[in-house]
Coordinates of C-alpha atoms and ligand atoms in Angstrom, one line a residue:
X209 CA -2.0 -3.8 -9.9
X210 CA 1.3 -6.0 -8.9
X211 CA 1.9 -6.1 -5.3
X212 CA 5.5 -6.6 -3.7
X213 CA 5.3 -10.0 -2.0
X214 CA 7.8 -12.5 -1.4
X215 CA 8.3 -15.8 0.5
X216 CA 10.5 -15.6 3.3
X217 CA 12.1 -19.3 3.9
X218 CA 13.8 -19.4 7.2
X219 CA 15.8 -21.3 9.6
X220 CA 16.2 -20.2 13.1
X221 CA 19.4 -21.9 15.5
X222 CA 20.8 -21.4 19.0
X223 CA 23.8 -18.8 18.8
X224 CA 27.0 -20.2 20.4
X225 CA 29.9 -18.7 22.2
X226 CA 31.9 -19.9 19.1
X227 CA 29.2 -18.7 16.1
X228 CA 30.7 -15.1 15.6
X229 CA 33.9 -17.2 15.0
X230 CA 32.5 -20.2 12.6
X231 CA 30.9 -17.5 10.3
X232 CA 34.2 -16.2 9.8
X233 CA 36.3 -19.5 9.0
X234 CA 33.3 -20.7 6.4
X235 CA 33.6 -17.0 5.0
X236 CA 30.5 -15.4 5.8
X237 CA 30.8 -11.7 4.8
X238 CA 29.2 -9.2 7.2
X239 CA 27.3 -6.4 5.9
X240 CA 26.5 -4.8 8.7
X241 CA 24.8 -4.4 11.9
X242 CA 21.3 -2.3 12.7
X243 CA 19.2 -2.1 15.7
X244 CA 15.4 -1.8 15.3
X245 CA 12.3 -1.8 17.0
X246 CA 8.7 -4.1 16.4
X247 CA 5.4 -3.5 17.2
X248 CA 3.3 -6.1 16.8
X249 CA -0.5 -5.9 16.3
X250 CA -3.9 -7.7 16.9
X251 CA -7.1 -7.6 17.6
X252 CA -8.4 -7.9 21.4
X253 CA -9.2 -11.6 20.7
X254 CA -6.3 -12.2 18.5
X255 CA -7.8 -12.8 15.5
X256 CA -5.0 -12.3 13.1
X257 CA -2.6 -14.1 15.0
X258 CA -4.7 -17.1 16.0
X259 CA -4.5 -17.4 11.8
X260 CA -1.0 -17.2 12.2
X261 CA -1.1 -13.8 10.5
X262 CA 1.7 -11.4 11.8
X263 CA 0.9 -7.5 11.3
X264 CA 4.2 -5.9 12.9
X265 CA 5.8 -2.0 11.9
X266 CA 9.5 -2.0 12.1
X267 CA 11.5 1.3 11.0
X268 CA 8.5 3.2 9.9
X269 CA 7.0 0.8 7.3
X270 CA 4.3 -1.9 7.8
X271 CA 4.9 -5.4 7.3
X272 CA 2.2 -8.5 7.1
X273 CA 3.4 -12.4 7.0
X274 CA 1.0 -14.5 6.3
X275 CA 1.4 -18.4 5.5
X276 CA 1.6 -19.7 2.4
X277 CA -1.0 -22.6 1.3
X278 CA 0.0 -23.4 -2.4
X279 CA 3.1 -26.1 -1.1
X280 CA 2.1 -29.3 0.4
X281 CA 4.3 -29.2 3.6
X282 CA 3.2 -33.2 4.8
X283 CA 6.1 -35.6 3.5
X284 CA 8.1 -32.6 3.7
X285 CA 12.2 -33.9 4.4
X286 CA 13.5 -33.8 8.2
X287 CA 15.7 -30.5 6.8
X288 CA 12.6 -28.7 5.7
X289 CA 10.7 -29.0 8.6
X290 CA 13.1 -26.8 10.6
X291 CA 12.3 -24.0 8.2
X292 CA 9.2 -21.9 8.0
X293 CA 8.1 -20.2 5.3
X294 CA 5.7 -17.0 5.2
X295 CA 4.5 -14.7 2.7
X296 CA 5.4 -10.9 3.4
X297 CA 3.4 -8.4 2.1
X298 CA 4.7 -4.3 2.4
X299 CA 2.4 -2.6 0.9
X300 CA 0.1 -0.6 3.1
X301 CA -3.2 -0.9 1.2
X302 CA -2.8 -4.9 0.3
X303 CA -2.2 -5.1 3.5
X304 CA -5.1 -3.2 4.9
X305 CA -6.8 -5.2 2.7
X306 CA -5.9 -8.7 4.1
X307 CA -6.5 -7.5 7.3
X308 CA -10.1 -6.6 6.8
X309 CA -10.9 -9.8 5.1
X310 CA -9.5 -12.0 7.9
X311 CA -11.4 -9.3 10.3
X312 CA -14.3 -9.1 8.8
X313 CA -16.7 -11.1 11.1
X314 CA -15.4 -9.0 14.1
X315 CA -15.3 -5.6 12.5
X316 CA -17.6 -3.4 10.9
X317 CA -16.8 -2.3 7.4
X318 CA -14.3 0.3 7.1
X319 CA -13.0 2.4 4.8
X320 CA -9.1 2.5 5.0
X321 CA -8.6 4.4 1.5
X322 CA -7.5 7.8 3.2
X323 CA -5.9 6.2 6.0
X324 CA -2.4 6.0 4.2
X325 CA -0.2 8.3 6.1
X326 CA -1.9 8.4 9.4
X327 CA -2.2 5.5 11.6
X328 CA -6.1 6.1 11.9
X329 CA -6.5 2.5 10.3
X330 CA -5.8 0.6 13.6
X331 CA -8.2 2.0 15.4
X332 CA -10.7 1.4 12.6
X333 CA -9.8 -2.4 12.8
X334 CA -10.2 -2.3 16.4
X335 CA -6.1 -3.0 16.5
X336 CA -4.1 -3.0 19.3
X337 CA -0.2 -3.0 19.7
X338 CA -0.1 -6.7 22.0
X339 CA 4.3 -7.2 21.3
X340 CA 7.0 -4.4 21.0
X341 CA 10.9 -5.2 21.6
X342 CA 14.1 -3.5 20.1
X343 CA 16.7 -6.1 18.3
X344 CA 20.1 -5.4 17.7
X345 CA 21.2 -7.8 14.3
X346 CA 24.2 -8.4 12.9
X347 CA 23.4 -9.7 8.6
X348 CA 26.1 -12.1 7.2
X349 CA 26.1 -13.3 3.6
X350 CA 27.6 -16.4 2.8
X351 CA 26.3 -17.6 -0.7
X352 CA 24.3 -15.2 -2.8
X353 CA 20.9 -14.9 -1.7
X354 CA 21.8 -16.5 2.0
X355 CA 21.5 -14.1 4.7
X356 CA 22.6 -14.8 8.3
X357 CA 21.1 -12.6 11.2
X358 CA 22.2 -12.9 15.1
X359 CA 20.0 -11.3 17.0
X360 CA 19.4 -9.9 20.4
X361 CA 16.7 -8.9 21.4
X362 CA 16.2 -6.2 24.2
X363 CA 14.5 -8.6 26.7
X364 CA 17.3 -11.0 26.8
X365 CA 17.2 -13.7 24.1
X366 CA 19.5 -14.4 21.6
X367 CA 18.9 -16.4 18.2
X368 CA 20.0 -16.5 15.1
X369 CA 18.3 -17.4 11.2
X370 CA 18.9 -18.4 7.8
X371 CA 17.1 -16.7 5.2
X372 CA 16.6 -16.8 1.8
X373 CA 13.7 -14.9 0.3
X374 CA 12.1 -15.7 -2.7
X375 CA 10.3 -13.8 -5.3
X376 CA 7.0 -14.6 -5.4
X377 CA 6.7 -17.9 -8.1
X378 CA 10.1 -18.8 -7.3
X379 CA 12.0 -21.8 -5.6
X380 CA 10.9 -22.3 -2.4
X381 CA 12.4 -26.0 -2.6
X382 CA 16.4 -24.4 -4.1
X383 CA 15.8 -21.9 -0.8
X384 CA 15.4 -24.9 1.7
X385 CA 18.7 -26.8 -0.2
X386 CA 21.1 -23.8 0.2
X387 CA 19.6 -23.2 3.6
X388 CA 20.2 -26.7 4.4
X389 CA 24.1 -26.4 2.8
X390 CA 24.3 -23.1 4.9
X391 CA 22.7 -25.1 8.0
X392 CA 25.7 -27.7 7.1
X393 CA 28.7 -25.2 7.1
X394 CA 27.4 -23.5 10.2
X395 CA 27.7 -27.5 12.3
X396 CA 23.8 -27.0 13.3
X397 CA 23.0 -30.3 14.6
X398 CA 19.6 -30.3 16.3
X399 CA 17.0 -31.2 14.9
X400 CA 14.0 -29.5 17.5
X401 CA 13.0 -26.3 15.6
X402 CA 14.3 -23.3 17.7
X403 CA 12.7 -20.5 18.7
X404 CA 11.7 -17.1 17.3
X405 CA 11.8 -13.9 19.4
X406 CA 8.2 -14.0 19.6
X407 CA 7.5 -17.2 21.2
X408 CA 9.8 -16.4 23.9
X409 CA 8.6 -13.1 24.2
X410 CA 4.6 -14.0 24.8
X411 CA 5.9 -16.7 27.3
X412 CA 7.2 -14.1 29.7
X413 CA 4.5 -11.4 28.7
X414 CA 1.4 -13.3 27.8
X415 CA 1.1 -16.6 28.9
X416 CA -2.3 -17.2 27.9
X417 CA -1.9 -16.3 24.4
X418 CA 1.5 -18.0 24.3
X419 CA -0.2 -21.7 25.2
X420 CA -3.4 -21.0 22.6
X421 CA -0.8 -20.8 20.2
X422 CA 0.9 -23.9 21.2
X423 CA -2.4 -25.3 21.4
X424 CA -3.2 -24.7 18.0
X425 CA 0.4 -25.5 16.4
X426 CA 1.0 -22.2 15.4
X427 CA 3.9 -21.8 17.6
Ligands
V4E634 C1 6.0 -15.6 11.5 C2 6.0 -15.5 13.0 C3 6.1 -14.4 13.7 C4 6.4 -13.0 13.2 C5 7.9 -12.8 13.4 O1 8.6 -13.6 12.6 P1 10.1 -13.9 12.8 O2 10.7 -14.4 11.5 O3 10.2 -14.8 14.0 O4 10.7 -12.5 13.3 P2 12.0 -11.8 12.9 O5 12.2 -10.7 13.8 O6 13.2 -12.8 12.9 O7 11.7 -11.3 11.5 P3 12.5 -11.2 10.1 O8 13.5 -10.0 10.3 O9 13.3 -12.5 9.9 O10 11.5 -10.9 9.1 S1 6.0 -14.6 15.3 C6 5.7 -16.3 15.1 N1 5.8 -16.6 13.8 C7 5.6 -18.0 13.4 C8 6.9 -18.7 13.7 C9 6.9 -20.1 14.0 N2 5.7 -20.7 14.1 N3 8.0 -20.8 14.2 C10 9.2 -20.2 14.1 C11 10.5 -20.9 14.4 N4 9.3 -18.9 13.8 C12 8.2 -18.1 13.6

């Protein structure tokens, strides 16, 4: 059975008063903007998290990002280490399936096979919603396969990313060079990782977690 999964290669940076307006003079095309809402979930103890595993639903449909261990990130370039790359898995059943192995010590053995279109799975896990916001993003293309988002999120933070996603086997390393060239075009100077929606998020709502994860570098 094949599995949709891909590699999301990203770069997030501080939106300026003068983005909107640099996007435009390097030619970025926008394709839109959406609004949408997360919910992020965990066990009590934050299991999955505390692995750096991120089981969120937006619009409906279940996502998991997990991170990838085949590329050696040590010796990495300055450029690449402002990126992160996840694996993102959407289907329900792979999913529920990573889920249970990572829970496994904490949770009894469940069946999730009929748990498909009902959300009776998360309370089988023992899974609780810990994160929800609403983002409003506006997506800009500026190469083939380079996608800008701004977003702003509904509790007051404002970010923006590079993305590139890549098929699962594919070129994580031609990902971090156009994100890198897009980085260039864009004037991003800094070179402090910015960031996500999530750190800032758990820093105003959940302290506690927020520093565990510091504490173990996964934030
Ligand atoms: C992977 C991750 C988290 C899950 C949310 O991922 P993120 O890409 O920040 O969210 P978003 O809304 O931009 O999703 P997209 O639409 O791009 O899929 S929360 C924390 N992490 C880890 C992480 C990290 N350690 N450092 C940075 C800069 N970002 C994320």
């Amino acid at each position: 059975m094949s599995f949709q999964m891909s590699v999301e290669v990203e770069r997030k940076f501080l939106c300026k008063a003068d983005t909107l307006k640099t996007l435009e003079e390097i030619g970025a095309a926008c394709v839109g903007q959406h609004q949408f809402q997360d919910q992020y979930f965990d066990s009590i103890n934050f299991d999955l998290t505390l692995k750096d595993i991120w089981l969120r639903k937006r619009k409906g449909c279940w996502e998991l990002k997990c991170p990838i261990t085949e590329e050696t990130i040590g010796g990495q370039s300055k450029a690449a280490a402002l990126c992160t790359r996840y694996k993102e898995i959407t289907n329900l059943p792979e999913i529920q399936l990573r889920v249970k192995e990572v829970l496994k010590d904490v949770c009894e053995d469940t069946d999730t096979s009929s748990s498909q279109e009902n959300e009776s799975w998360l309370s089988k896990m023992n899974l609780v919603c810990f994160a929800e916001y609403k983002t409003v993003r506006r997506s800009f293309i500026l190469e083939e396969g380079v996608q800008i988002d701004l977003d702003q999120a509904d509790f007051g933070y404002d970010v923006g990313e590079i993305e590139v996603l890549v098929p699962e086997g594919g070129d994580v390393q031609s990902a971090l060079e156009k994100i890198e060239r897009t980085a260039q075009k864009l004037g991003l100077t800094g070179d402090q990782r910015v960031e996500g929606k999530m750190s800032v998020y758990l820093k105003r709502n959940n302290p506690q977690h927020y520093a565990k994860l510091l504490s173990e570098h996964i934030l």
